[in-house]
mmCIF file with all atom_site columns, C-alpha atoms in Angstrom:
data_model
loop_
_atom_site.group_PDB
_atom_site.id
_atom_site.type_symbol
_atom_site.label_atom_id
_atom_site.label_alt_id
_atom_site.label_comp_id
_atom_site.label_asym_id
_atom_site.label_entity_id
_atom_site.label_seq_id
_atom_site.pdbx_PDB_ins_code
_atom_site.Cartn_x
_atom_site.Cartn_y
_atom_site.Cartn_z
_atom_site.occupancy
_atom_site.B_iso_or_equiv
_atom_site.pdbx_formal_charge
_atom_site.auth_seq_id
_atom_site.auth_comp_id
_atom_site.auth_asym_id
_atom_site.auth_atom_id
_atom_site.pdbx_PDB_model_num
ATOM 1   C CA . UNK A 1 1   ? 13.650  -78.172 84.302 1.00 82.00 ? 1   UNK A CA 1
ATOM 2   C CA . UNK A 1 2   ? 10.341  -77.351 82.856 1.00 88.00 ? 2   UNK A CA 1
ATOM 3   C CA . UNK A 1 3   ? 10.789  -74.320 84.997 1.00 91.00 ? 3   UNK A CA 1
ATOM 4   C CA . UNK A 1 4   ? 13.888  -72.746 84.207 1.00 91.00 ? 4   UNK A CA 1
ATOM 5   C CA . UNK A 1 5   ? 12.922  -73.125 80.510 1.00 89.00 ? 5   UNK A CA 1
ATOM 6   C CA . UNK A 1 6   ? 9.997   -71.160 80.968 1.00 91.00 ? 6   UNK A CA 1
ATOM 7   C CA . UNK A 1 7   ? 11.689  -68.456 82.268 1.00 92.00 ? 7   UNK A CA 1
ATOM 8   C CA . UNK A 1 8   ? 14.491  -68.401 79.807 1.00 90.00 ? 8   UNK A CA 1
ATOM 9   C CA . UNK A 1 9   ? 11.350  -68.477 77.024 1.00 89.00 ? 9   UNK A CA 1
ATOM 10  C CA . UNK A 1 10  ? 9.501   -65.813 78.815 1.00 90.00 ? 10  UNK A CA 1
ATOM 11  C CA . UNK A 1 11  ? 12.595  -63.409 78.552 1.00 88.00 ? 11  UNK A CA 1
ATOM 12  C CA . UNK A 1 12  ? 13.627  -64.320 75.345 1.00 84.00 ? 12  UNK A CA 1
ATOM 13  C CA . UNK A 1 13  ? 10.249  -64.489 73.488 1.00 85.00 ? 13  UNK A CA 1
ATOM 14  C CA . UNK A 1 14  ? 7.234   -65.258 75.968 1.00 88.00 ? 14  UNK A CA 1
ATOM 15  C CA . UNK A 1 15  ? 6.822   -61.674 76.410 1.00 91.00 ? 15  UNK A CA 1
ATOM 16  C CA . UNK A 1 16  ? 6.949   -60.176 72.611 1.00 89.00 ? 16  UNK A CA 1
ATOM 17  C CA . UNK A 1 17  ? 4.722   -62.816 71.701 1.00 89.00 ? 17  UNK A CA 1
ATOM 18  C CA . UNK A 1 18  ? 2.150   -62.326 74.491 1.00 91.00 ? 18  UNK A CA 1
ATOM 19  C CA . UNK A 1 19  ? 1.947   -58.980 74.287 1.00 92.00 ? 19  UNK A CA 1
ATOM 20  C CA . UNK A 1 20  ? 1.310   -59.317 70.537 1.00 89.00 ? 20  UNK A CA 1
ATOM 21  C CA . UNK A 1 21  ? -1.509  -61.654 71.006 1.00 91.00 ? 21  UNK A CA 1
ATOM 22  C CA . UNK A 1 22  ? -2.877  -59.483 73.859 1.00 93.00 ? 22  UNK A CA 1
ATOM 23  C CA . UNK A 1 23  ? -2.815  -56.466 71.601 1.00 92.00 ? 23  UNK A CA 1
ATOM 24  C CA . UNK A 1 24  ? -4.336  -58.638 68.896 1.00 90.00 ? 24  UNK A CA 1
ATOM 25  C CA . UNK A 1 25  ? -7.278  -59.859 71.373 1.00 91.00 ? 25  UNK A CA 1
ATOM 26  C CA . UNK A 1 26  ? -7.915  -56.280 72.301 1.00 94.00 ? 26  UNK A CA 1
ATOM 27  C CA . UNK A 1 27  ? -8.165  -54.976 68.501 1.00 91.00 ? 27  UNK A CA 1
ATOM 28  C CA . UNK A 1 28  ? -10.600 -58.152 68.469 1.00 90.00 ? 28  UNK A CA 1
ATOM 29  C CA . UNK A 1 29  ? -12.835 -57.309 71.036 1.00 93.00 ? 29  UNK A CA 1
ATOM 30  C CA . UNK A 1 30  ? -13.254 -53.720 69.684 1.00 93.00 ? 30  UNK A CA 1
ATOM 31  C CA . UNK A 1 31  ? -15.960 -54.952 67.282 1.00 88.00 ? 31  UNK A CA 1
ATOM 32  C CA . UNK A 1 32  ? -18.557 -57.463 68.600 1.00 88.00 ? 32  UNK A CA 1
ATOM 33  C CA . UNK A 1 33  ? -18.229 -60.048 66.033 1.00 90.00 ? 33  UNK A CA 1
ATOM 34  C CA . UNK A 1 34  ? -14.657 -60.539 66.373 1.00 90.00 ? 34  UNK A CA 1
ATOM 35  C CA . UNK A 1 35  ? -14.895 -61.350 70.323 1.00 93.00 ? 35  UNK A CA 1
ATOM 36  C CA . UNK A 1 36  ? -14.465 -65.216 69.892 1.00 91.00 ? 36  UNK A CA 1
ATOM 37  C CA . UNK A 1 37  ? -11.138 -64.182 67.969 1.00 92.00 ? 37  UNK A CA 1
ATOM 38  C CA . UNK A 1 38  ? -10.422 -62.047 71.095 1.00 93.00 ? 38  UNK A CA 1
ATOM 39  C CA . UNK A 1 39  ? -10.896 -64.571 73.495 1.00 93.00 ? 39  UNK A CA 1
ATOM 40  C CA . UNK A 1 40  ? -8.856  -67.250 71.679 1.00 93.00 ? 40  UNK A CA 1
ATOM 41  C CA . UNK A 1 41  ? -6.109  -64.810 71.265 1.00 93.00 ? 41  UNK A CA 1
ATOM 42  C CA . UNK A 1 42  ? -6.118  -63.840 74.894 1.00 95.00 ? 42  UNK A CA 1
ATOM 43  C CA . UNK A 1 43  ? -5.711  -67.486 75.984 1.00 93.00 ? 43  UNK A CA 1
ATOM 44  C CA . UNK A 1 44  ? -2.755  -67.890 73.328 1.00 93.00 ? 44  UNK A CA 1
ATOM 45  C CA . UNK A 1 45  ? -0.699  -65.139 75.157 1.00 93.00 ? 45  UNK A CA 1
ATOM 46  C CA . UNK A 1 46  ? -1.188  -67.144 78.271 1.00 93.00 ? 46  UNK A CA 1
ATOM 47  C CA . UNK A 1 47  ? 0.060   -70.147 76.854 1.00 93.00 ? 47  UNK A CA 1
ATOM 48  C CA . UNK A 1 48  ? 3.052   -68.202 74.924 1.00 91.00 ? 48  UNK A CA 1
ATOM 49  C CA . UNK A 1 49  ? 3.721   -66.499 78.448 1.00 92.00 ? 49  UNK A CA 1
ATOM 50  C CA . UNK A 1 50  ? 4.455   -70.123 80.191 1.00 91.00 ? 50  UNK A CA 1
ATOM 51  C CA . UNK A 1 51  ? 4.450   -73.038 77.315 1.00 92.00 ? 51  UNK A CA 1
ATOM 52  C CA . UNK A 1 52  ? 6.456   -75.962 78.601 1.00 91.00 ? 52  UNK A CA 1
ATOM 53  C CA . UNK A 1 53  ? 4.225   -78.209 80.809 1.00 91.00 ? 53  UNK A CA 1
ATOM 54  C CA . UNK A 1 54  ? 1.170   -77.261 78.938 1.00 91.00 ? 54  UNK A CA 1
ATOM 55  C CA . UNK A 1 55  ? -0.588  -79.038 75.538 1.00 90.00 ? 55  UNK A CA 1
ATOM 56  C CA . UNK A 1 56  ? -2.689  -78.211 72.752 1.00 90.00 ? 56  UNK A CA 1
ATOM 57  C CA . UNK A 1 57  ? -6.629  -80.691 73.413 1.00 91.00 ? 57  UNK A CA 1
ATOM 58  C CA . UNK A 1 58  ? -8.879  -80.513 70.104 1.00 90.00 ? 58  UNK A CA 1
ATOM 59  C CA . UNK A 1 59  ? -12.133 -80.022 71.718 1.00 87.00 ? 59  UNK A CA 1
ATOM 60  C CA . UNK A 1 60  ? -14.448 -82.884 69.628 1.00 85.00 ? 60  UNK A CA 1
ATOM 61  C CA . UNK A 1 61  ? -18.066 -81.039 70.222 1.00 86.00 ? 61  UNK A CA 1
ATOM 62  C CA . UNK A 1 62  ? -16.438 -77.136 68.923 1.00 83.00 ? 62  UNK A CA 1
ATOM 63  C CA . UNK A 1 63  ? -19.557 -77.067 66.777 1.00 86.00 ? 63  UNK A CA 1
ATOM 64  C CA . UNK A 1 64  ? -19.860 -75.619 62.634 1.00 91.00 ? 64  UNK A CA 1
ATOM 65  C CA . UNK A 1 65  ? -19.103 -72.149 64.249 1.00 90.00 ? 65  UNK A CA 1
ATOM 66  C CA . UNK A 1 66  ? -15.967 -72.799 65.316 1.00 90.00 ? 66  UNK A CA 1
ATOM 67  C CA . UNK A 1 67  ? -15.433 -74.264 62.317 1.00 91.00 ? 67  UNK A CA 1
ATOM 68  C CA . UNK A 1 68  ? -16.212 -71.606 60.237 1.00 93.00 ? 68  UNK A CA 1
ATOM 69  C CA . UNK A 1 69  ? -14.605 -69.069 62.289 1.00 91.00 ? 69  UNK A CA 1
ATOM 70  C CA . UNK A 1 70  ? -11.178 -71.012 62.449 1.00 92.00 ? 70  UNK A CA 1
ATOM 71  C CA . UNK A 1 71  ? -11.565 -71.063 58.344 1.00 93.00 ? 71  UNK A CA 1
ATOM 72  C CA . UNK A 1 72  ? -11.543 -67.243 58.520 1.00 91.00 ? 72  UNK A CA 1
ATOM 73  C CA . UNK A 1 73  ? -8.905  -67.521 60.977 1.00 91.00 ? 73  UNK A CA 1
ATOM 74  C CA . UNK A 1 74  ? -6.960  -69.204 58.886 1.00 92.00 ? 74  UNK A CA 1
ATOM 75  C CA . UNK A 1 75  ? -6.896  -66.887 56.193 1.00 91.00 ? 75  UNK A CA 1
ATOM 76  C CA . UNK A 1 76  ? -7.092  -63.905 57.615 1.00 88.00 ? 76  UNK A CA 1
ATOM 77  C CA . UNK A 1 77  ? -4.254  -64.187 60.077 1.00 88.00 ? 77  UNK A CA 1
ATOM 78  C CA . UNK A 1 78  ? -3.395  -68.174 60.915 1.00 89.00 ? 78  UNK A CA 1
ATOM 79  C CA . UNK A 1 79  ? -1.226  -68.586 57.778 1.00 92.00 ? 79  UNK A CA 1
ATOM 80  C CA . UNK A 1 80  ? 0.528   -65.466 58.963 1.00 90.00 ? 80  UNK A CA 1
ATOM 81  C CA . UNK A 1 81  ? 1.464   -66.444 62.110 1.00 89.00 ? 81  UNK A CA 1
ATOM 82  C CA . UNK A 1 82  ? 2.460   -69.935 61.596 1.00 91.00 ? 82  UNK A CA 1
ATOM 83  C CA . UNK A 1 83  ? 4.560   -68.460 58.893 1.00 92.00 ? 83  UNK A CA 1
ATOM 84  C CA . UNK A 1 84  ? 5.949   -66.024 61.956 1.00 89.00 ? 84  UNK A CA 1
ATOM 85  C CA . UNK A 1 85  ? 6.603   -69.249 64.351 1.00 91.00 ? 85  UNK A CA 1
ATOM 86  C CA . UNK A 1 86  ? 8.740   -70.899 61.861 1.00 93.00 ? 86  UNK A CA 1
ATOM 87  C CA . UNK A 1 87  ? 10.410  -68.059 60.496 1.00 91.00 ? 87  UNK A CA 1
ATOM 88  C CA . UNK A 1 88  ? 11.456  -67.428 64.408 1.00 89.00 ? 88  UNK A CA 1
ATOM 89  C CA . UNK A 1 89  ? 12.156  -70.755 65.216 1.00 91.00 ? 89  UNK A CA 1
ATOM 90  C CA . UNK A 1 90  ? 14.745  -71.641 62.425 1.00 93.00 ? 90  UNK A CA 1
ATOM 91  C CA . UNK A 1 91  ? 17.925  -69.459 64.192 1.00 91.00 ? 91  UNK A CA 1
ATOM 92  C CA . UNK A 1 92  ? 16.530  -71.113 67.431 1.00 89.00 ? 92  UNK A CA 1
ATOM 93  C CA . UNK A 1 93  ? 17.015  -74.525 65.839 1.00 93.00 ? 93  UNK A CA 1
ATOM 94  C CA . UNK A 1 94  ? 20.295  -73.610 64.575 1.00 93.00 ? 94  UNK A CA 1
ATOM 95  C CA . UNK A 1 95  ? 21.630  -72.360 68.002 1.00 91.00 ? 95  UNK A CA 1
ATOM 96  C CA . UNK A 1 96  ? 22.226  -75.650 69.650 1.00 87.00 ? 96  UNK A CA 1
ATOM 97  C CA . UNK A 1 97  ? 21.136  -73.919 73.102 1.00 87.00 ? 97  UNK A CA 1
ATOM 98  C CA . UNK A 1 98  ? 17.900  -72.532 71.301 1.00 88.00 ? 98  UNK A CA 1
ATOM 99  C CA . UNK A 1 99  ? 16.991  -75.719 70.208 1.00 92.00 ? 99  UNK A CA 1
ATOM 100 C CA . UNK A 1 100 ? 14.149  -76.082 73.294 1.00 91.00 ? 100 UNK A CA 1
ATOM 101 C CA . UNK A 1 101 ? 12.926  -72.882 72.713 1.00 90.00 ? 101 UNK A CA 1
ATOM 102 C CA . UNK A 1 102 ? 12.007  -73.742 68.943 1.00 92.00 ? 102 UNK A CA 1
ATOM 103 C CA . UNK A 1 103 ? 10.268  -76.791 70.054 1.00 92.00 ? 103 UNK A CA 1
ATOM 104 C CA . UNK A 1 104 ? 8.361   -74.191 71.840 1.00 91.00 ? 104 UNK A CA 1
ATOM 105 C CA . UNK A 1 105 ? 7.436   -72.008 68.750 1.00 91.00 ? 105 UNK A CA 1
ATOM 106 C CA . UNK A 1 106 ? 6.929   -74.768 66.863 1.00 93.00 ? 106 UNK A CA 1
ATOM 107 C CA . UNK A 1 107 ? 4.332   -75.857 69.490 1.00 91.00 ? 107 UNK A CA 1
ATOM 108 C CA . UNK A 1 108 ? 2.283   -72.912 69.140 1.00 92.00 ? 108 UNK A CA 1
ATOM 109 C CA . UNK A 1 109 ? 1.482   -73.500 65.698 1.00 93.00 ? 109 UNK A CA 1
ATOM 110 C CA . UNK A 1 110 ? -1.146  -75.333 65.905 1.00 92.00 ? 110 UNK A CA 1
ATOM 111 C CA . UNK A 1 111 ? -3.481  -73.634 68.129 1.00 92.00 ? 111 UNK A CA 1
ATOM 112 C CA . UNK A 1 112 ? -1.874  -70.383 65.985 1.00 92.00 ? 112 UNK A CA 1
ATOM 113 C CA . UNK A 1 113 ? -3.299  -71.343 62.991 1.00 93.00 ? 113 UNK A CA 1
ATOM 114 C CA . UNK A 1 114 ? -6.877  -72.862 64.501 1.00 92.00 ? 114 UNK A CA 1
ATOM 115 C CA . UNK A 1 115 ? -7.452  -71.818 67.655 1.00 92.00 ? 115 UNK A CA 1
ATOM 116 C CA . UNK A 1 116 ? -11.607 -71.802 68.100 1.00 91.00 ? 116 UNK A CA 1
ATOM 117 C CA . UNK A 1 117 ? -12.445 -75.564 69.433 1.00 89.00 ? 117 UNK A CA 1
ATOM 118 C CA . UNK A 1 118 ? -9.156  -75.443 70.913 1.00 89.00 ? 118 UNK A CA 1
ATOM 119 C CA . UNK A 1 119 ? -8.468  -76.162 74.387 1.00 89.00 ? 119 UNK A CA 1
ATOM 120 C CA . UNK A 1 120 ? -4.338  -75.249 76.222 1.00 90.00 ? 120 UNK A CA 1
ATOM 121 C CA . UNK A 1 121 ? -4.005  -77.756 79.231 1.00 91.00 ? 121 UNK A CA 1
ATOM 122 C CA . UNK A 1 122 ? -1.538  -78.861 81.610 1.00 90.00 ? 122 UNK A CA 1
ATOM 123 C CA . UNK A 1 123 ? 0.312   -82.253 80.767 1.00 87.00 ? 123 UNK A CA 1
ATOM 124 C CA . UNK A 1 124 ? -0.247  -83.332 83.961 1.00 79.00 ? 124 UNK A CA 1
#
């Protein structure tokens, strides 16, 4: 089951929202400060590629910098994609067949909105 959802989100949305976090981790990796922000948002389009099966893990020893880098996160484009996520996930919710796939946005939001000291594993 876990399978055939993931491929119904990956056509649907997996891909639109991937490639918009890839392109986001490449504008972040222009500039060398931003590479952590590049790196997190490179492992979020692999987890909005193939999200069922797979969790959100707080990581307990991120460290201050991660801290401080998820507050700038946060503002500077967290807000604004969490925003996106629900926003998207509303007409899913109120299609009764889209309701697994909002689950799915919803899901994301977390590691959307701070994902330094984040960690995407399997549930397994």
């Amino acid at each position: 089951m876990r399978t055939i959802l993931n491929v119904i989100w990956l056509v649907f949305a997996g891909i639109w929202l991937a490639m918009g976090y890839a392109l986001a981790g490449v504008i972040c990796c222009i500039l060398i400060v931003t590479i952590p922000f590049g790196i997190a948002s490179f492992r979020i389009a692999r987890y909005a590629l193939w999200p069922f099966g797979r969790t959100v893990v707080r990581d307990p020893d991120a460290g201050v910098l991660s801290l401080l880098g998820n507050i700038i996160w946060f503002v500077v484009a967290g807000i604004w994609l969490a925003i996106g996520h629900v926003v998207t996930s509303i007409p899913l919710f109120i299609s009764i067949i889209g309701i697994p796939m909002g689950v799915a946005n919803i899901k994301l939001i977390p590691v959307s909105l701070l994902p330094l000291g984040a960690r995407i594993v399997d549930n397994d």
